[in-house]
Coordinates of C-alpha atoms in Angstrom, one line a residue:
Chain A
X1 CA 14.7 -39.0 11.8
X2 CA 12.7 -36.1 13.0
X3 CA 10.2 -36.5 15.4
X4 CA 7.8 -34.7 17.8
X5 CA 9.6 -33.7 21.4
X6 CA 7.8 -36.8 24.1
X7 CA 8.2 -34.3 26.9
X8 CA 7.3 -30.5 25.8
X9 CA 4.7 -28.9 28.6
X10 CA 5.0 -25.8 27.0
X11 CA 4.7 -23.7 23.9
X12 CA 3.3 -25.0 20.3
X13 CA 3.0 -28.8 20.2
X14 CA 3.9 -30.0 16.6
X15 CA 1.0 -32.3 16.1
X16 CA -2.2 -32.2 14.1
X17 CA -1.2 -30.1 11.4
X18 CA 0.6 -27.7 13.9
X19 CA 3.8 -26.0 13.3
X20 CA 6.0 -26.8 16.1
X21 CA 9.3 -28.1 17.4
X22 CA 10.8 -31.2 16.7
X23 CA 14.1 -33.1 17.6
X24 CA 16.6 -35.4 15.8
X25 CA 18.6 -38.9 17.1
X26 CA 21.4 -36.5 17.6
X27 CA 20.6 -34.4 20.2
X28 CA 19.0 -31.7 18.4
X29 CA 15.5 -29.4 18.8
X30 CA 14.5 -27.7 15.3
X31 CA 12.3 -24.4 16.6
X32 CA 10.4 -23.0 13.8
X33 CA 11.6 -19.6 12.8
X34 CA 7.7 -17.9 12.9
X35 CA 7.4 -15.6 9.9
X36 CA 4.1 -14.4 10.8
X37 CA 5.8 -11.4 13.3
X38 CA 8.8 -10.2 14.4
X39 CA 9.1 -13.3 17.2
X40 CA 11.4 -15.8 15.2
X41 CA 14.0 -12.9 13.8
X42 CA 14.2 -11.8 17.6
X43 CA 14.9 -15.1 18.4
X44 CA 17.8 -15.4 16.0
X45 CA 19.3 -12.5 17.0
X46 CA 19.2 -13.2 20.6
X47 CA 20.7 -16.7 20.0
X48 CA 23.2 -14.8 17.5
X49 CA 24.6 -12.1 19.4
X50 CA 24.3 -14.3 22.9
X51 CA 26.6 -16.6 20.8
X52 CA 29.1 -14.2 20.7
X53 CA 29.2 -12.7 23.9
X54 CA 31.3 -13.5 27.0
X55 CA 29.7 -11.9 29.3
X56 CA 26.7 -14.3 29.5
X57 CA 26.4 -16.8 31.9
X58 CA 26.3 -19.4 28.8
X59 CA 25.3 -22.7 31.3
X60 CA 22.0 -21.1 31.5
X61 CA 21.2 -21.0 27.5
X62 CA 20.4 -23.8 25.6
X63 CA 23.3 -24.3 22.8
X64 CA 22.9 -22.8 19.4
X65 CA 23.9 -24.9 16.6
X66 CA 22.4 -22.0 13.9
X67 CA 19.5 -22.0 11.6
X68 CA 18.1 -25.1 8.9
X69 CA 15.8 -25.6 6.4
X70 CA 13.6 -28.2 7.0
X71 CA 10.2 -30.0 6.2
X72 CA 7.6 -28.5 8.8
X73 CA 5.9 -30.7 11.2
X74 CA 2.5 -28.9 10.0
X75 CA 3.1 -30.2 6.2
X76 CA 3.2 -27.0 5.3
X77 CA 6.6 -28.2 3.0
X78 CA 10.3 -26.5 3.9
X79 CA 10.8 -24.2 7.0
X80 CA 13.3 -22.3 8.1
X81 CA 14.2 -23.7 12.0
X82 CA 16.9 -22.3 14.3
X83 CA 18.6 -25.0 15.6
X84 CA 19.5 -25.9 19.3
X85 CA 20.5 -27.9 22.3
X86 CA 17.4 -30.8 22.8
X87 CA 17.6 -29.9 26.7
X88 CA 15.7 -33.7 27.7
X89 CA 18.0 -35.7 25.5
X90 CA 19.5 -37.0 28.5
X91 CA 16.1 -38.0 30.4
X92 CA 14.4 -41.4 30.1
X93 CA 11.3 -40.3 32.0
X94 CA 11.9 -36.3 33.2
X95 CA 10.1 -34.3 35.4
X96 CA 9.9 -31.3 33.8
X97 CA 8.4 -27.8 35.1
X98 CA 8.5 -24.5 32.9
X99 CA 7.9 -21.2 34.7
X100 CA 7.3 -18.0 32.7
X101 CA 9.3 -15.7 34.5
X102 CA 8.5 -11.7 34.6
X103 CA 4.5 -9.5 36.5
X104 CA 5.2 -8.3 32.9
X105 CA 4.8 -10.2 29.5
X106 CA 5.0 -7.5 27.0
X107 CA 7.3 -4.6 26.6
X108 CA 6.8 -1.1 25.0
X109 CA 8.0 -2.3 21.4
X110 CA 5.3 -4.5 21.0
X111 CA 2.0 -3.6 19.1
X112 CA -1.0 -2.0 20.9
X113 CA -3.0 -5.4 20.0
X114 CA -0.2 -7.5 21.8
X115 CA -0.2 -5.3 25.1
X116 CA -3.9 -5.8 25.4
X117 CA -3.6 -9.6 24.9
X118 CA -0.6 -9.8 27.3
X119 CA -2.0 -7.5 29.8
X120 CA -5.0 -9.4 30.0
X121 CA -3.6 -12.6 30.2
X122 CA -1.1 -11.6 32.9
X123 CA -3.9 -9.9 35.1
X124 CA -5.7 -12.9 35.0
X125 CA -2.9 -15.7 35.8
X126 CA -0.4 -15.5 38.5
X127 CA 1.7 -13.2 36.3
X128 CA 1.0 -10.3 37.6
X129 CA 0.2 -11.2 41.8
X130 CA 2.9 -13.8 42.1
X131 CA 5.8 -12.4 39.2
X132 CA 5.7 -15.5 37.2
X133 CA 3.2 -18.2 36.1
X134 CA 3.4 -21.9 35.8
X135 CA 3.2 -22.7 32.1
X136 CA 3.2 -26.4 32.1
X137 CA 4.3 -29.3 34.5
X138 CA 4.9 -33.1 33.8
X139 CA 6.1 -35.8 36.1
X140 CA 6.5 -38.8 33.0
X141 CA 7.1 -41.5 35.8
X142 CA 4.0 -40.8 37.7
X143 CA 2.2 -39.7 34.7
X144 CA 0.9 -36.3 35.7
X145 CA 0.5 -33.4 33.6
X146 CA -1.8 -31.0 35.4
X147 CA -3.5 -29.4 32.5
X148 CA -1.4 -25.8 31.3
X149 CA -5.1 -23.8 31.7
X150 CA -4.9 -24.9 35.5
X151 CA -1.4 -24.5 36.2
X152 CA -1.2 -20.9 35.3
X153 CA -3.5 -18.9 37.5
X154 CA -2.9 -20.6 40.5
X155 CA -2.4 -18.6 43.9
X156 CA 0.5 -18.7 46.3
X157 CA -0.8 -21.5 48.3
X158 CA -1.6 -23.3 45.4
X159 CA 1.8 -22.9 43.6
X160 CA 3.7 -24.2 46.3
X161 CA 1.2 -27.4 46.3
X162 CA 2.3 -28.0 42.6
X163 CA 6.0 -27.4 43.5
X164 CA 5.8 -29.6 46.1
X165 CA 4.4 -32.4 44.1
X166 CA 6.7 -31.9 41.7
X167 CA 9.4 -33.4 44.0
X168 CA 6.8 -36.1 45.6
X169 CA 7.5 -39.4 45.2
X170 CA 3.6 -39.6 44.4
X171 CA 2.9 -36.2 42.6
X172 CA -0.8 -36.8 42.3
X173 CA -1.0 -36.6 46.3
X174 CA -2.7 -33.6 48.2
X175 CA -0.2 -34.7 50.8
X176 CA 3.0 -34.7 49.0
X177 CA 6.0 -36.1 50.5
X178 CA 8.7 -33.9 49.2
X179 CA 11.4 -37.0 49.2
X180 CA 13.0 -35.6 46.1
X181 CA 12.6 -31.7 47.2
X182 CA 16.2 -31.5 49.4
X183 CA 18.1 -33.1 46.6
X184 CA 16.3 -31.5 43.7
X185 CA 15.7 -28.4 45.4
X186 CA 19.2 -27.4 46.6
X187 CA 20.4 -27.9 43.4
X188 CA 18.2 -25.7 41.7
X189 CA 18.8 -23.0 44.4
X190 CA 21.9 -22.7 43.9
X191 CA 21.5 -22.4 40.1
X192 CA 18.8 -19.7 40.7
X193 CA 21.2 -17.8 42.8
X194 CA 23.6 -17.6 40.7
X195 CA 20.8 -16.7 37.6
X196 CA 20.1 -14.0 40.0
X197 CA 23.2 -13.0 40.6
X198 CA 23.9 -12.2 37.0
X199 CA 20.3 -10.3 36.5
X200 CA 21.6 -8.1 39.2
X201 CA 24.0 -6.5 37.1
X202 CA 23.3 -7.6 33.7
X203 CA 22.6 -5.0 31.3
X204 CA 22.4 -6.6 28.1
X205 CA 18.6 -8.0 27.8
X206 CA 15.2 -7.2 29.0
X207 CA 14.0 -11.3 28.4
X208 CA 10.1 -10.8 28.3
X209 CA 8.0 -14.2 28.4
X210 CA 11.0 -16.2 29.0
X211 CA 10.8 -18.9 31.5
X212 CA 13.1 -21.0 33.7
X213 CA 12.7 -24.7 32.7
X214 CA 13.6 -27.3 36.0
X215 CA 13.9 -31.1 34.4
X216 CA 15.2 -34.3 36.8
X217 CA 15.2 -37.3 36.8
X218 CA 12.7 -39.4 39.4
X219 CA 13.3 -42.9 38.5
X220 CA 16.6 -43.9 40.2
X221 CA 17.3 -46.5 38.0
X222 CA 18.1 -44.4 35.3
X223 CA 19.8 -42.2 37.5
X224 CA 22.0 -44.0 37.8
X225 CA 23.0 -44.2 33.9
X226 CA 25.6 -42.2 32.7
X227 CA 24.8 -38.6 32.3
X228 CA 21.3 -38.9 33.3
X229 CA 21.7 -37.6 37.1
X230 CA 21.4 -34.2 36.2
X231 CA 19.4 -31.7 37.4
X232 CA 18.9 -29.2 34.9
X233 CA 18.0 -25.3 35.3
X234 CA 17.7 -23.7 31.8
X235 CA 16.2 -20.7 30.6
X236 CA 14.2 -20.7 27.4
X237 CA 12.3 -18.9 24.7
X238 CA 13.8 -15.6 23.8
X239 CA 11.1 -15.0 21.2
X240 CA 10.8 -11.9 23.3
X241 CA 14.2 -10.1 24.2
X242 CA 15.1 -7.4 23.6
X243 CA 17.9 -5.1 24.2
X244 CA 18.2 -3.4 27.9
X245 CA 18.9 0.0 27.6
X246 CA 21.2 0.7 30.2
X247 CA 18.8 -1.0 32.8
X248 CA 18.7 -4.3 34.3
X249 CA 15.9 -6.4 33.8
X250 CA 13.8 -5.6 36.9
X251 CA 11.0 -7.4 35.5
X252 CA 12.5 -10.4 35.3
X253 CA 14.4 -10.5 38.8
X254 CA 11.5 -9.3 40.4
X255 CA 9.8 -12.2 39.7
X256 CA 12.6 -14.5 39.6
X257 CA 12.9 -13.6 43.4
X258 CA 9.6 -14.1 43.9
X259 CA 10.1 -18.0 42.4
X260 CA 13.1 -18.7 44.3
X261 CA 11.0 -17.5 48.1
X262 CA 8.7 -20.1 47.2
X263 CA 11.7 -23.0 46.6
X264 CA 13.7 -21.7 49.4
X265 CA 10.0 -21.9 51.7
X266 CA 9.7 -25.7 50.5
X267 CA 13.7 -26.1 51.6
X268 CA 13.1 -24.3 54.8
X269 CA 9.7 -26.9 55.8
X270 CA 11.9 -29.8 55.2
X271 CA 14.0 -29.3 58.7
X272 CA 11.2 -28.2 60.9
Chain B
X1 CA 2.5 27.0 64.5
X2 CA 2.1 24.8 61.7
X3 CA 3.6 25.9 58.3
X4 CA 3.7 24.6 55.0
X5 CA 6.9 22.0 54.4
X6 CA 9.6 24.0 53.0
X7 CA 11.3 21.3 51.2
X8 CA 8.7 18.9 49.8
X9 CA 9.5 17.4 46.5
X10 CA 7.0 15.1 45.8
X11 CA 3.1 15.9 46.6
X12 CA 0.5 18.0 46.9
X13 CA 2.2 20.8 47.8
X14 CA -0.3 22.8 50.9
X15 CA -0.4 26.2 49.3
X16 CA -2.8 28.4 46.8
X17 CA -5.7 26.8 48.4
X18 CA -4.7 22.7 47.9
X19 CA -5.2 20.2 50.4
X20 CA -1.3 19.8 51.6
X21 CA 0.3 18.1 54.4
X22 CA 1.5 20.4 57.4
X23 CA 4.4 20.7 59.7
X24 CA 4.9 22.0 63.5
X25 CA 7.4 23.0 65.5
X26 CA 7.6 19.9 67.1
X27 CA 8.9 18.0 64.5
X28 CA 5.4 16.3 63.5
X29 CA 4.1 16.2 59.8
X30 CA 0.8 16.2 59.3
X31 CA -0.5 14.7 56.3
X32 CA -4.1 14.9 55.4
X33 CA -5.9 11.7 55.3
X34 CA -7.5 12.0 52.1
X35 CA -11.5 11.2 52.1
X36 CA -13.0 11.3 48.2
X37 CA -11.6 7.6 47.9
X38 CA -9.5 5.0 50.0
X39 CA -6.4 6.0 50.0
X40 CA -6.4 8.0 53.7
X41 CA -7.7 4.9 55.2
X42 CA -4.9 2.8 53.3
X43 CA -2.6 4.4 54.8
X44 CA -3.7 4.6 58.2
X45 CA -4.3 0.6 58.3
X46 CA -1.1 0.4 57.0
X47 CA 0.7 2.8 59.8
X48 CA -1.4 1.1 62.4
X49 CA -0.4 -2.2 61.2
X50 CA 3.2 -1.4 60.6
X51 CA 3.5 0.4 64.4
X52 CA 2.6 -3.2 66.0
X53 CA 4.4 -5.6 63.8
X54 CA 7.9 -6.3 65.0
X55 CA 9.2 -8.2 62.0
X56 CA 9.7 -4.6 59.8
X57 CA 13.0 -2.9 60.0
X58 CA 11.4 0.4 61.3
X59 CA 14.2 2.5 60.6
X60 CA 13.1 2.9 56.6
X61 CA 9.8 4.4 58.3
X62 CA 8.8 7.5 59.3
X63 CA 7.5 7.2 63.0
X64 CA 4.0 7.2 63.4
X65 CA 1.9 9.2 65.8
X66 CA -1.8 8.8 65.3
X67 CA -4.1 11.1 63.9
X68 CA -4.8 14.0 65.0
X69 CA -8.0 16.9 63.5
X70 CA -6.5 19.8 62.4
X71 CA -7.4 22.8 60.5
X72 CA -7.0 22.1 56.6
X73 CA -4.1 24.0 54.7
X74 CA -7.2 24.5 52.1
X75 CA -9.0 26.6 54.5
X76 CA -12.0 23.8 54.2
X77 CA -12.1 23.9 57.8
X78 CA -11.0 21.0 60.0
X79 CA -9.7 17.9 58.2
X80 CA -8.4 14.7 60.4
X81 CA -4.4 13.9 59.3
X82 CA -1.9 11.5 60.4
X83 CA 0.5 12.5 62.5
X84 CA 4.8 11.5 61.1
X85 CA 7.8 12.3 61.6
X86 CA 9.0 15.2 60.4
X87 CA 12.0 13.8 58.4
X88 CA 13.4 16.7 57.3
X89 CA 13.1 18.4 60.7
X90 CA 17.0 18.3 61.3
X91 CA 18.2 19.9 58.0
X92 CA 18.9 23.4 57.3
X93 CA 19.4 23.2 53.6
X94 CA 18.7 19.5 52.8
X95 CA 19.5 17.9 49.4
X96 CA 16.3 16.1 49.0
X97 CA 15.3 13.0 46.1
X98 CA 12.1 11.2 45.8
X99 CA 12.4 7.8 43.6
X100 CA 9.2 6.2 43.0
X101 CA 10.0 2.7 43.0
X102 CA 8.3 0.0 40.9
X103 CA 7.7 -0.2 37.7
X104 CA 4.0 -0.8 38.4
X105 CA 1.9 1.9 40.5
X106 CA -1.2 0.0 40.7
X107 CA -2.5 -3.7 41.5
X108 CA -5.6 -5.6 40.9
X109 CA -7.6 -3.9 43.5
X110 CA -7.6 -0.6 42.3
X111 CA -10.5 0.7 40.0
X112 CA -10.1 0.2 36.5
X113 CA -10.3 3.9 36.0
X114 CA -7.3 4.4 38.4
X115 CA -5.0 1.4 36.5
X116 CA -5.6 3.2 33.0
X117 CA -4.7 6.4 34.3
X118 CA -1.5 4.7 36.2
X119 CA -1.0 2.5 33.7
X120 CA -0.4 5.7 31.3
X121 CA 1.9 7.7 33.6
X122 CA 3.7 4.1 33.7
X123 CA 4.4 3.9 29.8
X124 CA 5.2 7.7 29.4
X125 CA 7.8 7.7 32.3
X126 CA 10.4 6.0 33.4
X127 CA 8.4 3.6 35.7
X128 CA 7.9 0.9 32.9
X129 CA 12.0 1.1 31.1
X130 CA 13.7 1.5 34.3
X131 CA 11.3 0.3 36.9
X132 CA 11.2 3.7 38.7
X133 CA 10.7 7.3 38.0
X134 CA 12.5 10.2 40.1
X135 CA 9.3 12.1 41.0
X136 CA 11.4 15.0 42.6
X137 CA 14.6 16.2 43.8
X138 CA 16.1 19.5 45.4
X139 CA 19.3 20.9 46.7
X140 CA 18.5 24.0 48.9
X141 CA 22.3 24.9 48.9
X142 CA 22.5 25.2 45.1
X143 CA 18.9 26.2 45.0
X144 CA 18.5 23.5 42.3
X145 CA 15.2 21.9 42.1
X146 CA 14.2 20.7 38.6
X147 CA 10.2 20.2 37.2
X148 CA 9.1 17.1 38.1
X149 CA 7.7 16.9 35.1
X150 CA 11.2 16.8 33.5
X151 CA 12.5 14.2 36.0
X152 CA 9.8 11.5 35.5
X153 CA 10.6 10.4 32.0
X154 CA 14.2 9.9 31.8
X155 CA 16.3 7.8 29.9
X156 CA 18.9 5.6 31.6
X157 CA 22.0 7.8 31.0
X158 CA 19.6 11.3 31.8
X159 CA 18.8 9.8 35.2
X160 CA 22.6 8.7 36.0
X161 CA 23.2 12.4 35.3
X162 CA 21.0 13.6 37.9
X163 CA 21.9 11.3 40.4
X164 CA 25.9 12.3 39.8
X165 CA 24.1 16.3 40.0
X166 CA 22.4 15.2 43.1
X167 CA 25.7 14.8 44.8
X168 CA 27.9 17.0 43.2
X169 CA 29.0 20.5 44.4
X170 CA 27.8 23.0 41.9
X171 CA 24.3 20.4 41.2
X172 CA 23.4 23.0 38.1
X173 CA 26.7 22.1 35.7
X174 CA 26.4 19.4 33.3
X175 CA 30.0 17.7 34.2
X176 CA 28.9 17.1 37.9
X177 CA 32.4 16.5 40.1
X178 CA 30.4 13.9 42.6
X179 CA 32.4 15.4 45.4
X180 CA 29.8 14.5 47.9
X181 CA 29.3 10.9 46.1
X182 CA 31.6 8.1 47.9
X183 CA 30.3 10.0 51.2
X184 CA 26.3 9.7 50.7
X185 CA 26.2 7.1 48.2
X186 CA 28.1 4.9 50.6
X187 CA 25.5 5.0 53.0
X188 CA 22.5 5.1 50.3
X189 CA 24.2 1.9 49.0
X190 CA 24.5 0.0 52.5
X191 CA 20.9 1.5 53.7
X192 CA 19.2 0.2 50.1
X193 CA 21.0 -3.3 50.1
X194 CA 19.5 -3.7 53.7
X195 CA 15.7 -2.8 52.4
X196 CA 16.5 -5.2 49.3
X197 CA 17.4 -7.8 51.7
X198 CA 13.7 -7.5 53.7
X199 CA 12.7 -7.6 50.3
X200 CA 13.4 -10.6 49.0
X201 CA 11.6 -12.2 52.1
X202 CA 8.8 -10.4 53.6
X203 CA 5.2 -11.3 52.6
X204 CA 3.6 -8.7 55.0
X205 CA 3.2 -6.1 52.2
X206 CA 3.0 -5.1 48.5
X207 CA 4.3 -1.0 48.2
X208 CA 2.6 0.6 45.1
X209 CA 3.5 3.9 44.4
X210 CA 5.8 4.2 47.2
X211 CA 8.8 6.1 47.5
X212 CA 12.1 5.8 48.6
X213 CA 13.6 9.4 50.3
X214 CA 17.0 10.1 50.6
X215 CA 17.8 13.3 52.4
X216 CA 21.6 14.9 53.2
X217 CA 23.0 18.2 54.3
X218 CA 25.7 19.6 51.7
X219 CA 26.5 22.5 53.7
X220 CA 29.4 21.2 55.8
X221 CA 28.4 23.9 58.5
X222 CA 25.4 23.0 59.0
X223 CA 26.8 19.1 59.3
X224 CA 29.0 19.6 61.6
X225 CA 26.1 20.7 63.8
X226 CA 24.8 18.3 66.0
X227 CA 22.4 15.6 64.5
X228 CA 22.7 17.3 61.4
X229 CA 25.2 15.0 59.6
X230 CA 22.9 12.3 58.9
X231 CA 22.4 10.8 55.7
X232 CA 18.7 9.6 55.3
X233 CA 17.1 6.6 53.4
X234 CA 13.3 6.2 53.7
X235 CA 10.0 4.8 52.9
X236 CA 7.4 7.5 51.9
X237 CA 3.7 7.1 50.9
X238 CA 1.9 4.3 51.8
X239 CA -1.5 4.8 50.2
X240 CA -1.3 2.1 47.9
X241 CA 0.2 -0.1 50.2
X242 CA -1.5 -4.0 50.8
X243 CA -1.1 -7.1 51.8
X244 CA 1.3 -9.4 50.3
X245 CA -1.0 -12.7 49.7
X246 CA 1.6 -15.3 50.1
X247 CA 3.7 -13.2 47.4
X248 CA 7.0 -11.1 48.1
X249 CA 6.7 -7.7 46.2
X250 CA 8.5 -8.5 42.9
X251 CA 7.3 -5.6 41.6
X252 CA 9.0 -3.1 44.2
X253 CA 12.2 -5.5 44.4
X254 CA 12.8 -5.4 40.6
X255 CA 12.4 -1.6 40.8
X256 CA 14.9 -1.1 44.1
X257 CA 17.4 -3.2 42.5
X258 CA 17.1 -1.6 39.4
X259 CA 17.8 1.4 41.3
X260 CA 20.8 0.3 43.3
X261 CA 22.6 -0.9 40.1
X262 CA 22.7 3.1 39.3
X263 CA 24.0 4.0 42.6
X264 CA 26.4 1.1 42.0
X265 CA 27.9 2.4 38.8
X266 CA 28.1 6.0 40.1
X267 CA 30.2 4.0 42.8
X268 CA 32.1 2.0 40.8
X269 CA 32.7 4.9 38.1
X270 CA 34.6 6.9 41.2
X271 CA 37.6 4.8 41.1
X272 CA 38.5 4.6 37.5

């Protein structure tokens, strides 16, 4: 039984005659392979050669369980899907946040037409002043979902509000009271360290448009089901990577830097 | 006496007629604060706020010592300048790199005019692949100095070879030895990781178009002179320098780091 994903904040929603994702009983997300462009065959290959290489940090990447041909959620009849990991399997009600990563959405491969769309939207968001934008939040036990327009061109200030919230026991409070932040937050520092770490050296993609997707669990009582503790720091959507060229991804951990300042400020304001 | 800097890499250069910056005796430099747009007075607010703040590690800056009206190298007549440190005062035959760091030269202030044109030199040279561009470099021993022109748009692999020249013996031949490179790049490494470490905390300042100058003396008699051993690392040009907003500086961080990981494998290639 295929149906559409409860929690997605970002990316094509497969509803109203939209091609988009969709997940199975099993554990398993169906992405469309887009055959309008080059984005789904760049997709495949990153998931194929990733697949194959050692010297990837592999925690960080959803698993790849291949491609399928399946009916698309738009009607549109059979569709070729690459099939992966269904990261919020595991959640009853998550708290999900997905961060587009990168000052720099586009790289010099990509049309002329593309550039100017990218450029524009990255001037106008945080993209470009803060190194990453918020692409969508959702807190399903509180039942907030700031809308994605709002989310994305928010200054620093504003940013850390919405993070902070994000780990409020209340997230719809001006005055948020962080209770989740030292428990959620250390965890997700550490796993951003170590994502750092690796895009020190890391010479093997430039991952443009990617973004770091945080998901937890607020309600204790499901916490404390099996498995469903978890505090999960994933990166996703690699419609966009490309091959590094003997240079590390500077984009990317520039602005992956910039992300984990902001978490480690909300850490530090917890023991003043 | 003032004279025109013998070993300037980057720059308008003070002779046939241009607007240069100036050195004394003393050990001053005198740049010229530029008046057809705002980049003079950028740089003074920046040196004025700099010289009072005491969370900066001043040691990546040159010192600063007012302004001072002098007459013009242009022969305009007289012109005001700021008044630096004269970093190459204590080298006789200096080996001298300029590495414009950032893979983005302009920000959202700047005129739309300005970010096409920056925006261009971004895409043609190295800025955008590797997140810098080497926008100069000299050794006065070998009396090797290559166009900028050429230096600005290399590939990964073009601009490890210049880095390995930059610190070899003979800095012409095309198998550089690296004699000089656990010795400087040593110190380059340990004086870069520092910066990197402000970096990925300070919200005073974002650095466009700024520079990072490392300076050493390859003639060993003129090392073992006193003072003139030194192997330098510092901030240059500050004209595009402004304030942070809330926001490390992704943009320069991504581009140090991105730099580092080169002096790192020319490092790490040494003990093969």
């Amino acid at each position: 039984m295929l149906k559409v994903p409860e929690h997605q904040v970002a990316g094509h929603k497969a509803k109203d005659g939209i091609l988009g994702p969709l997940v199975d009983d099993s554990g398993l997300f169906y992405k469309p392979l887009q055959n309008s462009d080059t984005r789904g065959s760049t997709e495949l290959s990153f998931y194929s050669s990733l697949s194959s290489n050692p010297n990837v940090p592999h925690s960080f990447f959803p698993a790849f369980h291949g491609t399928k041909t399946i009916a698309a959620s738009d009607g549109s009849g059979l569709h070729p899907h690459l099939v992966l990991e269904d990261l919020l399997r595991a959640f009853a009600q998550p708290s999900v946040i997905d961060v587009k990563i990168g000052a720099r959405t586009w790289h010099l491969g990509d049309s002329a037409d593309y550039i100017e769309k990218c450029l524009k939207k990255d001037r106008e968001t945080s993209t470009i002043p803060l190194g990453f934008r918020i692409s969508g939040a959702k807190d399903a036990l509180s039942a907030w979902e700031p809308s994605r327009k709002s989310l994305q061109s928010l200054s620093a200030d504003a940013v850390l509000l919405v993070l902070k919230k994000f780990v409020s026991s209340d997230a719809h409070s001006d005055a948020p009271d962080c209770a989740f932040a030292s428990e959620v937050y250390a965890v997700v520092l550490d796993r951003l360290l170590q994502l750092k770490a690796w895009f020190e050296v890391q010479t093997l993609y430039h991952f443009y448009s990617c973004s770091v997707l945080i998901v937890y669990e607020k309600n204790l009582n499901h916490r404390n089901e099996k498995g469903k503790g978890e505090i999960l720091v994933k990166l996703v959507d690699f419609a966009h990577a490309v091959p590094a060229n003997g240079a590390i991804d500077h984009n990317f951990l520039g602005g992956l830097c910039s992300f984990i300042n902001f978490i480690k400020q909300i850490l530090s304001g917890l023991h003043r």
